[in-house]
Coordinates of C-alpha atoms and ligand atoms in Angstrom, one line a residue:
M1082 CA 67.4 11.6 -25.1
S1083 CA 67.2 12.3 -28.7
T1084 CA 66.5 15.6 -30.2
V1085 CA 66.3 16.4 -33.9
P1086 CA 67.7 19.6 -35.4
H1087 CA 65.0 22.1 -34.9
E1088 CA 62.9 23.4 -37.7
T1089 CA 60.8 26.5 -37.9
V1090 CA 57.1 27.1 -38.4
S1091 CA 56.5 30.1 -40.5
P1092 CA 53.4 32.2 -39.6
Q1093 CA 52.1 31.9 -43.2
A1094 CA 52.4 28.1 -43.1
S1095 CA 50.9 27.7 -39.7
P1096 CA 47.2 27.1 -40.8
T1097 CA 48.3 24.0 -42.6
D1098 CA 51.4 22.9 -40.8
E1099 CA 50.0 23.5 -37.4
P1100 CA 46.3 22.6 -37.4
L1101 CA 44.5 23.7 -34.3
A1102 CA 43.8 20.1 -33.3
K1103 CA 47.6 19.6 -33.1
L1104 CA 48.1 22.8 -31.0
L1105 CA 47.5 21.7 -27.4
F1106 CA 49.1 24.6 -25.5
N1107 CA 49.5 28.3 -26.2
R1108 CA 51.0 30.5 -23.5
P1109 CA 51.2 34.2 -23.8
G1110 CA 54.7 35.3 -24.8
A1111 CA 55.4 32.0 -26.4
D1112 CA 58.8 32.1 -28.3
I1113 CA 59.4 28.4 -28.9
I1114 CA 57.3 25.4 -29.9
L1115 CA 57.8 22.1 -28.1
R1116 CA 56.8 19.3 -30.4
S1117 CA 55.7 15.8 -29.1
Q1118 CA 56.8 12.6 -30.6
D1119 CA 53.3 12.3 -32.2
C1120 CA 53.6 15.9 -33.6
Y1121 CA 51.5 17.9 -31.1
H1122 CA 52.6 21.5 -30.7
F1123 CA 53.0 23.4 -27.5
R1124 CA 53.8 27.1 -27.7
V1125 CA 55.6 28.2 -24.6
P1126 CA 57.9 31.0 -23.4
K1127 CA 61.4 29.7 -23.4
T1128 CA 62.6 31.4 -20.2
S1129 CA 60.0 29.9 -17.9
I1130 CA 61.4 26.5 -18.8
V1131 CA 65.1 27.3 -19.2
N1132 CA 65.3 29.1 -15.9
N1133 CA 63.5 26.4 -13.8
F1134 CA 64.4 23.1 -15.4
P1135 CA 68.1 22.9 -16.4
I1136 CA 67.9 19.6 -18.3
L1137 CA 65.0 20.6 -20.5
G1138 CA 66.7 24.0 -20.7
E1139 CA 69.8 22.5 -22.1
I1140 CA 67.9 20.5 -24.7
I1141 CA 66.1 23.7 -25.8
Q1142 CA 69.4 25.7 -25.8
R1143 CA 71.2 23.1 -27.8
T1144 CA 68.5 23.1 -30.4
L1145 CA 68.4 26.9 -30.6
D1146 CA 72.2 27.0 -31.0
S1147 CA 72.3 24.5 -33.8
P1148 CA 73.3 25.9 -37.2
G1149 CA 69.8 25.4 -38.7
N1150 CA 68.6 28.3 -36.5
A1151 CA 70.2 31.0 -38.6
N1152 CA 67.1 32.1 -40.5
A1153 CA 64.5 31.5 -37.8
E1154 CA 64.0 35.1 -36.8
A1155 CA 60.4 35.6 -37.7
N1156 CA 59.3 32.1 -36.9
L1157 CA 59.1 30.1 -33.8
P1158 CA 61.9 27.5 -33.4
V1159 CA 60.6 23.9 -32.8
V1160 CA 62.2 21.7 -30.2
Q1161 CA 61.4 18.1 -30.7
L1162 CA 60.9 15.9 -27.5
P1163 CA 60.5 12.2 -27.4
E1164 CA 57.3 12.2 -25.2
S1165 CA 53.8 11.7 -26.5
G1166 CA 51.4 14.7 -26.8
E1167 CA 49.2 13.5 -23.9
I1168 CA 52.1 13.2 -21.5
L1169 CA 53.8 16.4 -22.5
H1170 CA 50.5 18.2 -22.2
C1171 CA 49.9 17.0 -18.7
L1172 CA 53.5 17.8 -17.8
L1173 CA 53.2 21.4 -18.9
T1174 CA 50.0 21.9 -16.9
F1175 CA 52.3 21.4 -13.9
V1176 CA 54.8 23.9 -15.2
F1177 CA 52.5 26.8 -15.9
P1178 CA 49.8 28.3 -13.8
V1179 CA 46.9 26.4 -15.3
T1180 CA 44.6 23.6 -14.0
P1181 CA 46.8 20.6 -13.6
L1182 CA 45.9 17.6 -15.7
I1183 CA 46.5 14.0 -14.5
P1184 CA 46.5 11.3 -17.2
S1185 CA 43.4 9.1 -17.3
T1186 CA 45.1 5.8 -16.2
P1187 CA 47.5 5.1 -13.4
E1188 CA 49.8 3.5 -16.0
D1189 CA 50.0 6.9 -17.9
T1190 CA 50.5 8.7 -14.6
M1191 CA 53.5 6.5 -13.9
E1192 CA 54.9 7.5 -17.3
L1193 CA 54.2 11.2 -16.5
L1194 CA 56.1 10.8 -13.2
S1195 CA 58.9 9.1 -15.0
V1196 CA 59.3 12.0 -17.5
A1197 CA 59.3 14.5 -14.7
Q1198 CA 61.9 12.4 -13.0
K1199 CA 64.0 12.1 -16.1
Y1200 CA 64.1 15.8 -16.6
Q1201 CA 64.9 16.2 -12.9
M1202 CA 61.8 18.5 -12.4
G1203 CA 61.7 18.0 -8.6
S1204 CA 59.0 20.5 -7.8
V1205 CA 56.8 19.3 -10.7
L1206 CA 57.3 15.7 -9.5
T1207 CA 56.0 16.6 -6.0
H1208 CA 53.2 18.6 -7.5
I1209 CA 52.1 15.6 -9.7
R1210 CA 52.2 13.2 -6.8
A1211 CA 50.1 15.5 -4.6
T1212 CA 47.5 16.1 -7.3
F1213 CA 47.3 12.4 -8.1
A1214 CA 46.9 11.5 -4.5
Q1215 CA 43.9 14.0 -4.3
Q1216 CA 42.2 12.8 -7.4
N1217 CA 43.0 9.1 -7.4
S1218 CA 44.8 6.5 -5.6
L1219 CA 46.9 3.6 -6.6
P1220 CA 45.0 0.3 -7.1
T1221 CA 44.3 -2.0 -4.2
G1222 CA 43.7 -5.2 -6.2
L1223 CA 46.6 -7.6 -6.5
E1224 CA 46.8 -7.7 -10.3
P1225 CA 46.6 -3.9 -10.9
A1226 CA 49.0 -3.3 -8.0
L1227 CA 51.5 -5.7 -9.6
H1228 CA 51.1 -3.9 -12.9
I1229 CA 51.8 -0.5 -11.2
Y1230 CA 54.6 -1.9 -9.1
A1231 CA 56.2 -3.3 -12.3
L1232 CA 55.9 0.1 -14.0
A1233 CA 57.3 1.9 -11.0
Q1234 CA 60.3 -0.5 -11.0
K1235 CA 60.7 0.0 -14.7
Y1236 CA 60.7 3.8 -14.4
G1237 CA 62.7 3.9 -11.2
L1238 CA 59.8 5.6 -9.2
R1239 CA 60.6 4.6 -5.7
P1240 CA 57.6 6.0 -3.8
E1241 CA 55.2 4.3 -6.1
A1242 CA 57.1 1.0 -6.0
L1243 CA 57.0 1.1 -2.3
Q1244 CA 53.4 2.0 -2.1
T1245 CA 52.3 -0.8 -4.3
A1246 CA 54.7 -3.2 -2.7
R1247 CA 52.9 -2.4 0.6
T1248 CA 49.5 -3.0 -1.1
I1249 CA 50.8 -6.4 -2.4
L1250 CA 51.6 -7.3 1.3
N1251 CA 47.8 -7.6 1.7
Y1252 CA 48.0 -10.7 -0.4
P1253 CA 49.9 -13.9 0.3
M1254 CA 53.1 -14.1 -1.8
T1255 CA 53.7 -17.5 -3.1
I1256 CA 54.2 -18.9 -6.6
E1257 CA 50.7 -20.5 -6.4
D1258 CA 49.1 -17.2 -5.5
F1259 CA 51.0 -15.4 -8.3
D1260 CA 50.4 -18.2 -10.7
N1261 CA 48.9 -16.5 -13.8
K1262 CA 50.5 -13.1 -12.9
L1263 CA 54.1 -14.2 -13.0
D1264 CA 54.7 -12.6 -16.4
I1265 CA 53.6 -9.2 -15.3
M1266 CA 57.1 -8.2 -14.4
S1267 CA 60.7 -9.3 -14.8
G1268 CA 62.2 -11.8 -12.5
A1269 CA 64.5 -9.1 -11.1
S1270 CA 61.5 -6.9 -10.1
L1271 CA 59.8 -9.9 -8.7
Y1272 CA 62.9 -10.9 -6.7
E1273 CA 63.0 -7.4 -5.1
L1274 CA 59.4 -7.7 -4.2
W1275 CA 59.9 -11.0 -2.6
K1276 CA 63.0 -9.8 -0.7
Y1277 CA 60.9 -6.8 0.6
H1278 CA 58.1 -9.2 1.6
E1279 CA 60.6 -11.4 3.5
S1280 CA 62.1 -8.4 5.3
V1281 CA 58.7 -7.1 6.3
R1282 CA 58.0 -10.6 7.7
I1283 CA 61.2 -10.8 9.7
I1284 CA 60.7 -7.3 11.2
L1285 CA 57.1 -8.0 11.9
V1286 CA 57.8 -11.3 13.7
S1287 CA 60.2 -9.6 16.0
D1288 CA 58.1 -6.4 16.6
L1289 CA 55.0 -8.4 17.2
A1290 CA 56.8 -10.7 19.7
E1291 CA 57.6 -7.7 21.7
F1292 CA 54.1 -6.4 21.4
R1293 CA 52.7 -9.7 22.7
M1294 CA 55.1 -9.7 25.6
S1295 CA 53.9 -6.2 26.5
C1296 CA 50.3 -7.4 26.9
A1297 CA 49.5 -5.6 23.7
R1298 CA 51.1 -2.4 25.1
G1299 CA 48.9 -2.7 28.1
T1300 CA 45.6 -2.4 26.2
I1301 CA 44.6 -6.0 27.3
T1302 CA 45.2 -6.4 31.0
G1303 CA 43.4 -8.2 33.7
L1304 CA 41.2 -10.0 31.3
R1305 CA 39.9 -13.4 32.5
C1306 CA 40.1 -16.2 30.1
T1307 CA 40.5 -20.0 30.6
D1308 CA 43.2 -20.0 28.1
L1309 CA 45.9 -17.4 28.6
S1310 CA 49.2 -17.3 26.8
S1311 CA 52.5 -17.0 28.6
S1312 CA 52.3 -13.2 28.0
Q1313 CA 49.0 -13.2 30.0
I1314 CA 46.8 -12.3 27.0
P1315 CA 44.1 -14.7 25.7
S1316 CA 45.8 -17.4 23.6
W1317 CA 43.5 -16.8 20.7
L1318 CA 44.6 -13.2 20.5
D1319 CA 48.2 -14.1 21.1
Q1320 CA 48.1 -16.6 18.2
Y1321 CA 46.2 -14.1 16.0
I1322 CA 48.9 -11.5 16.5
E1323 CA 51.7 -14.0 16.0
S1324 CA 50.1 -15.1 12.7
I1325 CA 50.4 -11.7 11.2
G1326 CA 54.2 -12.1 11.3
N1327 CA 54.0 -15.0 9.0
T1328 CA 51.2 -13.8 6.9
P1329 CA 51.0 -10.0 6.8
N1330 CA 47.7 -10.1 4.9
L1331 CA 46.0 -11.3 8.1
F1332 CA 46.4 -7.8 9.5
D1333 CA 42.8 -7.0 8.9
Y1334 CA 40.1 -6.1 11.4
A1335 CA 37.8 -8.7 10.0
E1336 CA 40.4 -11.4 10.7
L1337 CA 40.7 -10.3 14.4
N1338 CA 36.9 -10.6 14.7
V1339 CA 36.9 -14.1 13.1
A1340 CA 39.5 -15.2 15.6
M1341 CA 37.5 -13.8 18.5
V1342 CA 34.2 -15.2 17.4
R1343 CA 35.7 -18.6 17.0
H1344 CA 37.1 -18.6 20.5
V1345 CA 33.9 -17.2 22.1
R1346 CA 31.9 -19.9 20.4
D1347 CA 34.3 -22.6 21.7
K1348 CA 34.2 -21.3 25.3
A1349 CA 30.4 -20.5 25.3
N1350 CA 29.8 -22.4 28.5
E1351 CA 32.8 -21.4 30.5
I1352 CA 32.1 -18.7 33.0
D1353 CA 35.8 -18.0 33.4
C1354 CA 36.1 -16.6 29.9
E1355 CA 35.3 -12.9 29.6
C1356 CA 36.3 -12.6 26.0
A1357 CA 32.8 -12.2 24.8
F1358 CA 32.4 -9.1 27.0
I1359 CA 35.6 -7.2 26.1
P1360 CA 34.4 -3.5 25.8
S1361 CA 34.5 -2.2 22.3
Q1362 CA 36.7 0.7 23.4
T1363 CA 39.3 -1.9 24.6
I1364 CA 39.1 -3.6 21.2
R1365 CA 39.6 -0.3 19.4
D1366 CA 42.6 0.6 21.6
L1367 CA 44.1 -2.8 21.0
W1368 CA 43.6 -2.5 17.3
N1369 CA 45.1 1.0 17.2
A1370 CA 48.1 -0.2 19.2
L1371 CA 48.5 -3.2 16.8
A1372 CA 48.2 -1.0 13.8
S1373 CA 50.9 1.3 15.0
V1374 CA 53.3 -1.6 15.5
V1375 CA 52.5 -3.1 12.1
H1376 CA 52.9 0.2 10.3
G1377 CA 56.1 0.9 12.3
S1378 CA 57.4 -2.4 11.0
F1379 CA 56.4 -1.6 7.4
E1380 CA 58.3 1.7 7.7
K1381 CA 61.4 -0.1 9.1
A1382 CA 61.3 -2.4 6.1
E1383 CA 61.1 0.4 3.6
S1384 CA 64.8 0.4 3.0
A1385 CA 64.7 -3.3 2.0
L1386 CA 62.9 -2.5 -1.2
S1387 CA 65.5 -1.8 -3.9
L1388 CA 64.9 -0.6 -7.4
V1389 CA 66.1 -2.9 -10.1
R1390 CA 69.1 -1.6 -11.9
E1391 CA 69.9 -2.9 -15.3
Q1392 CA 71.2 -6.4 -14.7
E1393 CA 74.4 -7.3 -16.4
D1394 CA 74.6 -10.6 -18.1
P1395 CA 76.2 -12.7 -15.4
E1396 CA 78.5 -14.2 -18.1
V1397 CA 80.4 -11.0 -18.3
Q1398 CA 80.4 -10.5 -14.6
I1399 CA 83.0 -13.2 -14.2
N1400 CA 85.9 -11.3 -12.8
P1401 CA 89.2 -12.5 -14.1
A1402 CA 91.0 -11.1 -11.1
T1403 CA 89.1 -13.2 -8.7
S1404 CA 88.4 -16.2 -10.9
T1405 CA 90.6 -19.3 -10.7
L1406 CA 91.9 -18.6 -14.1
E1407 CA 95.2 -20.2 -14.9
P1408 CA 96.0 -19.1 -18.4
F1409 CA 98.0 -21.7 -20.2
D1410 CA 101.1 -20.2 -21.7
V1411 CA 99.8 -18.8 -24.9
H1412 CA 103.4 -18.6 -26.2
H1413 CA 103.6 -22.4 -26.3
I1414 CA 101.4 -22.4 -29.3
P1415 CA 104.1 -22.4 -32.0
D1416 CA 103.6 -20.4 -35.2
A1417 CA 100.5 -18.7 -34.0
N1418 CA 99.2 -16.3 -36.6
L1419 CA 96.2 -14.7 -34.9
I1420 CA 95.4 -13.1 -31.6
I1421 CA 91.9 -13.4 -30.2
R1422 CA 91.2 -11.0 -27.4
S1423 CA 88.7 -11.5 -24.6
S1424 CA 86.3 -8.9 -23.3
D1425 CA 88.6 -8.4 -20.3
L1426 CA 91.5 -7.8 -22.7
V1427 CA 93.5 -11.0 -22.4
N1428 CA 95.2 -12.0 -25.7
F1429 CA 95.2 -15.6 -26.8
R1430 CA 97.6 -16.6 -29.6
V1431 CA 96.0 -19.1 -31.9
H1432 CA 96.1 -20.4 -35.5
K1433 CA 93.7 -19.2 -38.1
S1434 CA 93.6 -22.6 -39.6
V1435 CA 92.4 -24.2 -36.4
L1436 CA 89.6 -21.7 -35.9
T1437 CA 88.5 -21.8 -39.5
M1438 CA 88.5 -25.6 -39.4
V1439 CA 86.1 -25.8 -36.5
S1440 CA 84.0 -22.7 -37.0
P1441 CA 82.3 -21.6 -40.3
I1442 CA 81.8 -18.2 -38.5
F1443 CA 85.5 -17.7 -38.0
R1444 CA 86.1 -18.9 -41.5
D1445 CA 83.9 -16.2 -42.9
L1446 CA 85.1 -13.6 -40.4
L1447 CA 88.8 -14.2 -41.2
S1448 CA 88.3 -14.2 -44.9
L1449 CA 87.1 -10.6 -44.8
P1450 CA 89.8 -8.1 -45.9
Q1451 CA 91.2 -6.4 -42.8
P1452 CA 91.3 -2.6 -42.7
S1453 CA 94.8 -1.3 -43.1
D1454 CA 94.7 0.5 -39.7
S1455 CA 93.5 -2.6 -37.8
E1456 CA 95.4 -3.4 -34.6
T1457 CA 98.3 -5.9 -34.6
V1458 CA 100.4 -7.2 -31.7
D1459 CA 103.9 -8.5 -32.6
G1460 CA 102.7 -8.4 -36.2
L1461 CA 99.7 -10.6 -35.6
P1462 CA 96.2 -9.4 -36.4
V1463 CA 93.8 -9.0 -33.3
V1464 CA 90.2 -10.1 -33.3
Q1465 CA 88.2 -8.8 -30.4
L1466 CA 85.6 -11.2 -29.0
S1467 CA 82.8 -10.6 -26.5
E1468 CA 83.6 -13.6 -24.3
G1469 CA 85.6 -13.3 -21.1
S1470 CA 89.1 -14.7 -20.8
E1471 CA 88.0 -17.6 -18.5
L1472 CA 85.6 -18.8 -21.1
L1473 CA 88.0 -18.4 -24.0
N1474 CA 90.7 -20.2 -22.0
S1475 CA 88.4 -23.2 -21.7
L1476 CA 87.3 -23.0 -25.3
I1477 CA 90.9 -22.9 -26.6
S1478 CA 92.0 -25.7 -24.3
I1479 CA 89.3 -27.9 -26.0
L1480 CA 90.5 -26.9 -29.5
Y1481 CA 94.2 -27.7 -28.8
P1482 CA 95.7 -30.8 -27.3
F1483 CA 96.2 -29.2 -23.9
R1484 CA 94.9 -30.2 -20.5
T1485 CA 91.3 -29.0 -20.7
A1486 CA 90.5 -26.0 -18.5
I1487 CA 87.4 -27.3 -16.7
P1488 CA 84.7 -24.7 -16.0
N1489 CA 84.1 -24.6 -12.3
S1490 CA 80.4 -24.4 -12.4
Y1491 CA 77.6 -25.8 -14.6
D1492 CA 76.5 -22.2 -15.4
K1493 CA 80.0 -21.7 -16.9
V1494 CA 79.6 -24.9 -18.9
L1495 CA 76.4 -23.5 -20.3
Y1496 CA 78.1 -20.3 -21.3
L1497 CA 80.8 -22.3 -23.0
L1498 CA 78.2 -24.3 -24.9
A1499 CA 76.5 -21.1 -25.9
A1500 CA 79.8 -19.6 -27.2
S1501 CA 80.5 -22.8 -29.2
Q1502 CA 76.9 -22.6 -30.5
K1503 CA 77.4 -18.9 -31.5
Y1504 CA 80.6 -19.7 -33.4
E1505 CA 78.9 -22.8 -34.9
M1506 CA 81.6 -25.1 -33.5
G1507 CA 79.5 -28.2 -33.7
S1508 CA 82.3 -30.6 -32.9
V1509 CA 83.4 -28.6 -29.9
Q1510 CA 79.8 -28.4 -28.6
S1511 CA 79.5 -32.2 -28.9
S1512 CA 82.7 -32.7 -27.1
I1513 CA 81.6 -30.4 -24.2
R1514 CA 78.3 -32.3 -24.0
A1515 CA 80.2 -35.6 -23.9
K1516 CA 82.4 -34.3 -21.0
V1517 CA 79.3 -33.3 -19.1
K1518 CA 77.8 -36.8 -19.6
L1519 CA 81.1 -38.4 -18.5
G1520 CA 81.2 -36.3 -15.4
E1521 CA 84.4 -34.6 -16.5
F1522 CA 82.5 -31.2 -16.5
P1523 CA 80.2 -30.1 -13.7
V1524 CA 76.5 -31.0 -13.9
P1525 CA 73.7 -29.0 -12.2
K1526 CA 73.4 -29.9 -8.6
G1527 CA 70.0 -29.8 -6.9
V1528 CA 68.2 -26.5 -7.2
E1529 CA 70.9 -25.2 -9.5
A1530 CA 68.6 -26.7 -12.1
F1531 CA 66.4 -23.6 -11.9
S1532 CA 69.2 -21.2 -13.0
A1533 CA 70.5 -23.7 -15.5
Y1534 CA 67.0 -23.7 -17.1
V1535 CA 67.0 -19.9 -17.4
I1536 CA 70.5 -19.7 -18.9
A1537 CA 70.1 -22.7 -21.2
S1538 CA 66.8 -21.4 -22.5
G1539 CA 68.0 -17.9 -22.9
K1540 CA 71.0 -19.1 -24.9
G1541 CA 68.9 -21.5 -27.0
L1542 CA 70.6 -24.6 -25.7
I1543 CA 67.6 -26.9 -26.2
P1544 CA 68.9 -30.3 -24.7
E1545 CA 70.3 -28.5 -21.6
M1546 CA 67.1 -26.5 -21.2
E1547 CA 64.9 -29.7 -21.3
S1548 CA 67.0 -31.6 -18.9
A1549 CA 67.2 -28.7 -16.5
A1550 CA 63.4 -28.2 -16.7
R1551 CA 63.0 -31.9 -15.9
Q1552 CA 65.4 -31.7 -13.0
T1553 CA 63.5 -28.8 -11.5
L1554 CA 60.6 -31.2 -11.0
D1555 CA 62.5 -32.9 -8.3
H1556 CA 62.4 -29.8 -6.2
P1557 CA 59.7 -27.6 -4.8
M1558 CA 59.2 -24.5 -6.8
T1559 CA 59.0 -21.6 -4.3
F1560 CA 60.4 -18.1 -4.1
E1561 CA 62.6 -19.4 -1.3
I1562 CA 64.1 -22.1 -3.5
L1563 CA 64.5 -19.8 -6.5
G1564 CA 66.1 -17.2 -4.3
E1565 CA 68.5 -14.9 -6.2
G1566 CA 68.1 -17.1 -9.3
L1567 CA 64.8 -15.5 -9.7
R1568 CA 66.6 -12.4 -11.0
L1569 CA 67.7 -14.2 -14.0
F1570 CA 64.1 -15.1 -15.0
E1571 CA 62.0 -13.1 -17.3
G1572 CA 58.5 -13.2 -16.0
W1573 CA 57.2 -15.3 -18.9
A1574 CA 60.1 -17.8 -18.5
L1575 CA 59.0 -18.4 -14.9
R1576 CA 55.4 -18.8 -16.1
D1577 CA 56.6 -21.3 -18.8
L1578 CA 58.2 -23.4 -16.2
V1579 CA 55.1 -23.3 -14.1
D1580 CA 53.0 -24.4 -17.1
F1581 CA 55.5 -27.1 -17.8
R1582 CA 55.2 -28.3 -14.3
R1583 CA 51.5 -28.3 -14.4
R1584 CA 51.4 -30.3 -17.6
C1585 CA 53.8 -32.9 -16.2
G1586 CA 51.5 -33.2 -13.1
D1587 CA 48.5 -33.8 -15.4
N1588 CA 50.5 -36.3 -17.4
L1589 CA 51.4 -38.3 -14.3
V1590 CA 47.7 -38.4 -13.2
T1591 CA 46.8 -39.7 -16.7
C1592 CA 49.5 -42.3 -16.5
L1593 CA 48.3 -43.6 -13.2
D1594 CA 44.7 -43.6 -14.5
S1595 CA 45.8 -45.8 -17.4
Y1596 CA 47.1 -48.3 -14.9
R1597 CA 43.7 -48.4 -13.1
V1598 CA 42.0 -49.7 -16.3
V1599 CA 41.6 -53.5 -15.9
E1600 CA 40.5 -54.4 -19.4
P1601 CA 43.2 -55.7 -21.8
P1602 CA 45.4 -54.6 -23.3
G1603 CA 45.9 -52.3 -20.4
P1604 CA 49.1 -53.0 -18.5
S1605 CA 47.1 -53.9 -15.4
S1606 CA 45.0 -56.6 -17.0
V1607 CA 47.4 -59.2 -15.7
W1608 CA 46.0 -58.6 -12.3
R1609 CA 42.5 -59.7 -13.0
G1610 CA 41.4 -62.6 -10.9
C1611 CA 42.3 -61.8 -7.2
P1612 CA 40.0 -64.1 -5.3
E1613 CA 39.5 -61.4 -2.6
N1614 CA 37.2 -59.7 -5.1
G1615 CA 34.8 -62.6 -5.2
S1616 CA 32.6 -62.9 -8.3
R1617 CA 33.8 -59.5 -9.6
R1618 CA 37.4 -60.6 -9.6
H1619 CA 37.7 -60.6 -13.4
F1620 CA 36.4 -57.1 -13.7
V1621 CA 38.3 -55.2 -11.0
L1622 CA 41.9 -54.8 -9.8
P1623 CA 43.0 -56.4 -6.6
K1624 CA 42.1 -54.0 -3.8
W1625 CA 45.6 -53.3 -2.6
L1626 CA 46.7 -52.3 -6.1
D1627 CA 43.6 -50.3 -6.8
Q1628 CA 44.1 -48.5 -3.5
L1629 CA 47.7 -47.8 -4.2
L1630 CA 47.1 -46.4 -7.6
S1631 CA 44.0 -44.3 -6.7
Q1632 CA 45.7 -42.9 -3.6
S1633 CA 48.8 -41.9 -5.6
R1634 CA 46.7 -40.3 -8.2
N1635 CA 44.6 -38.4 -5.6
N1636 CA 47.7 -37.3 -3.8
L1637 CA 49.0 -35.9 -7.1
K1638 CA 45.8 -34.2 -7.8
L1639 CA 45.7 -32.6 -4.3
Q1640 CA 49.3 -31.5 -4.1
K1641 CA 50.2 -28.0 -5.0
F1642 CA 51.7 -27.6 -8.4
T1643 CA 54.8 -26.2 -6.8
D1644 CA 55.5 -29.4 -4.9
P1645 CA 58.1 -31.8 -6.3
L1646 CA 56.9 -34.4 -8.8
V1647 CA 58.8 -37.4 -7.8
I1648 CA 56.2 -40.2 -7.8
H1649 CA 58.3 -42.2 -10.3
S1650 CA 61.1 -42.6 -7.7
R1651 CA 58.7 -43.5 -4.9
I1652 CA 56.3 -45.9 -6.6
R1653 CA 58.3 -49.1 -6.2
G1654 CA 58.6 -48.7 -2.4
E1655 CA 54.9 -48.1 -2.1
Y1656 CA 54.1 -50.9 -4.5
L1657 CA 56.1 -53.4 -2.4
K1658 CA 54.6 -52.0 0.9
S1659 CA 51.0 -52.5 -0.4
L1660 CA 51.7 -56.0 -1.7
Q1661 CA 53.1 -56.9 1.8
T1662 CA 49.6 -56.3 3.2
H1663 CA 48.3 -59.0 0.9
L1664 CA 50.9 -61.8 1.1
R1665 CA 48.2 -64.3 2.0
C1666 CA 47.0 -64.2 -1.6
K1667 CA 48.7 -66.8 -3.7
F1668 CA 47.1 -65.4 -6.9
C1669 CA 48.7 -61.9 -6.5
L1670 CA 52.0 -63.4 -5.4
D1671 CA 52.1 -65.5 -8.5
V1672 CA 51.3 -62.5 -10.7
Y1673 CA 54.0 -60.5 -8.9
V1674 CA 56.6 -63.2 -9.7
K1675 CA 55.4 -63.9 -13.2
E1676 CA 55.1 -60.2 -14.2
S1677 CA 58.3 -59.2 -12.6
T1678 CA 58.7 -56.2 -14.9
F1679 CA 55.3 -54.7 -14.1
C1680 CA 56.6 -52.2 -11.6
T1681 CA 59.7 -51.3 -13.6
E1682 CA 57.4 -50.5 -16.5
L1683 CA 55.2 -48.4 -14.3
E1684 CA 58.3 -46.5 -13.1
N1685 CA 59.4 -46.0 -16.7
K1686 CA 55.9 -44.8 -17.8
L1687 CA 55.9 -42.3 -14.9
E1688 CA 59.3 -41.1 -15.8
Q1689 CA 58.3 -40.7 -19.4
A1690 CA 55.2 -38.7 -18.3
R1691 CA 57.6 -36.2 -16.9
D1692 CA 59.6 -36.2 -20.1
K1693 CA 56.8 -36.0 -22.6
E1694 CA 56.2 -32.3 -22.4
L1695 CA 59.0 -30.5 -24.1
V1696 CA 59.5 -27.0 -22.9
R1697 CA 59.3 -24.3 -25.6
P1698 CA 62.5 -22.6 -26.3
L1699 CA 62.5 -19.0 -25.0
D1700 CA 62.6 -17.5 -28.5
D1701 CA 59.3 -19.0 -29.4
A1702 CA 57.8 -18.3 -26.0
S1703 CA 58.7 -14.6 -26.0
I1704 CA 56.7 -13.8 -29.1
Ligands
ZN2285 ZN1 38.5 -16.3 26.5
ZN2286 ZN1 45.1 -61.1 -4.4

């Protein structure tokens, strides 16, 4: 909250200083002017605000009490507020007895609500929500709902976040379905949404199981059908109800009808199936009972939706008390002449000369004259750094001939690399990278590649970012796999990774296509001549090879982009398997022996197709 010292508008000056177009609100008995950030004026009586809304009241009072107010007697004091004219105007229509105004878009309404929430205007907040609900409703389409959900998360508006999260349940929630919408919100908001979605599903599955066992709460009893489930309701209905648990968006009257029509059509000639003749009242009762279960589950899941709080950089979350830090005895560094202090207040005694030798940043920093009152410990100057003690401990152990303090996770290796990059310690950075390569330092294991990608790209560690991105291709990319790591992602970083994956998939298809070309100098031209192709044998590939390549290609085309891209590691096995179906052909066996590197080259080309597309560093991407 920023307020500027108030100024006054003199009555004489008002025609020019306060043009009518800029005066949006003029209440009888006005004794102050509220001014919006875009300079609109609102003349209001002070008491009606001060008495009802303590936070705004305090801002007004502070402005009035400020020394500049001494000569304001004849004029109205101006209280500057950071909101726009439109928002402030709408807000005041809920404070004074006038026709309430709701902003023209749901986005602006979210902002209005956030302002009312910020000033803790509880009654106004309720009033705005009620008026909005009468005049409008929150969007039902996926993309607009995601936008409003993102805003509600941003402004901390729980009812709206919940309402739109419920709407989003009407749509499947997978990375494929969210594909081009991933950058609408932060990874943290997306993670909360996904967690809520999962909770709803878990609760639904259990509530619906109970519902099925109760014969749909007795609404479907005694119905004859050739295919009854163990809970004595028709299997088609049982399966439909069960499916809602896994895919809440199937909770839709039309979906129930589709399931019924399909069953009735299949059993058209069976007199023992009465499903075509279920009275419409029974169907309605069933639907209402189902709806009450589903809504009950939604309500139970409400507490699962959390609002995102400002996420701390995990780097500073490393708690020295619980970490496995074993500080080497700083006193063993003889003749230390400088103390560097970690963010968690651990002092490390070091030599200026060592730091200035490896880091131009420290060289410049330490050459600055120190203020006379700067802190010293045992007569040594103290330099405060933003890194934690665990990280500094590792860093110093690399600078000095000590046993290296090995970071206990790859994430920490990345933070160490980032610190050495920040202080321009090129040689230190190279030595850390060498230790990773040699396996002395941890490497990202399995799906850790996803969080490694986010950290590395956020810190501008290009080689680590590229190798992590490549490593993510070995794993499916789903919300389940990303898990909590999703919180680290900015939405656009997730989308970048999706784009990268898609480009790699396309490259792999192109690569396989290039192997299906039979003309020289294509790599497959050596295979021309398989007698099985008869007179066309010089113009086409042997059938077994052509089939292998086109099938691999088509599989790649068909697979979801979130599936792993591991064709390079599978191709040799499949190549040998295909060839084994064709061992009778002397020609192909000869080529196989003579061109023994053919498959190795294919593997390499496929691996390169995954490497070709460099990922953009986050800095570029964020523009
Ligand atoms: Zn039936
Ligand atoms: Zn052959």
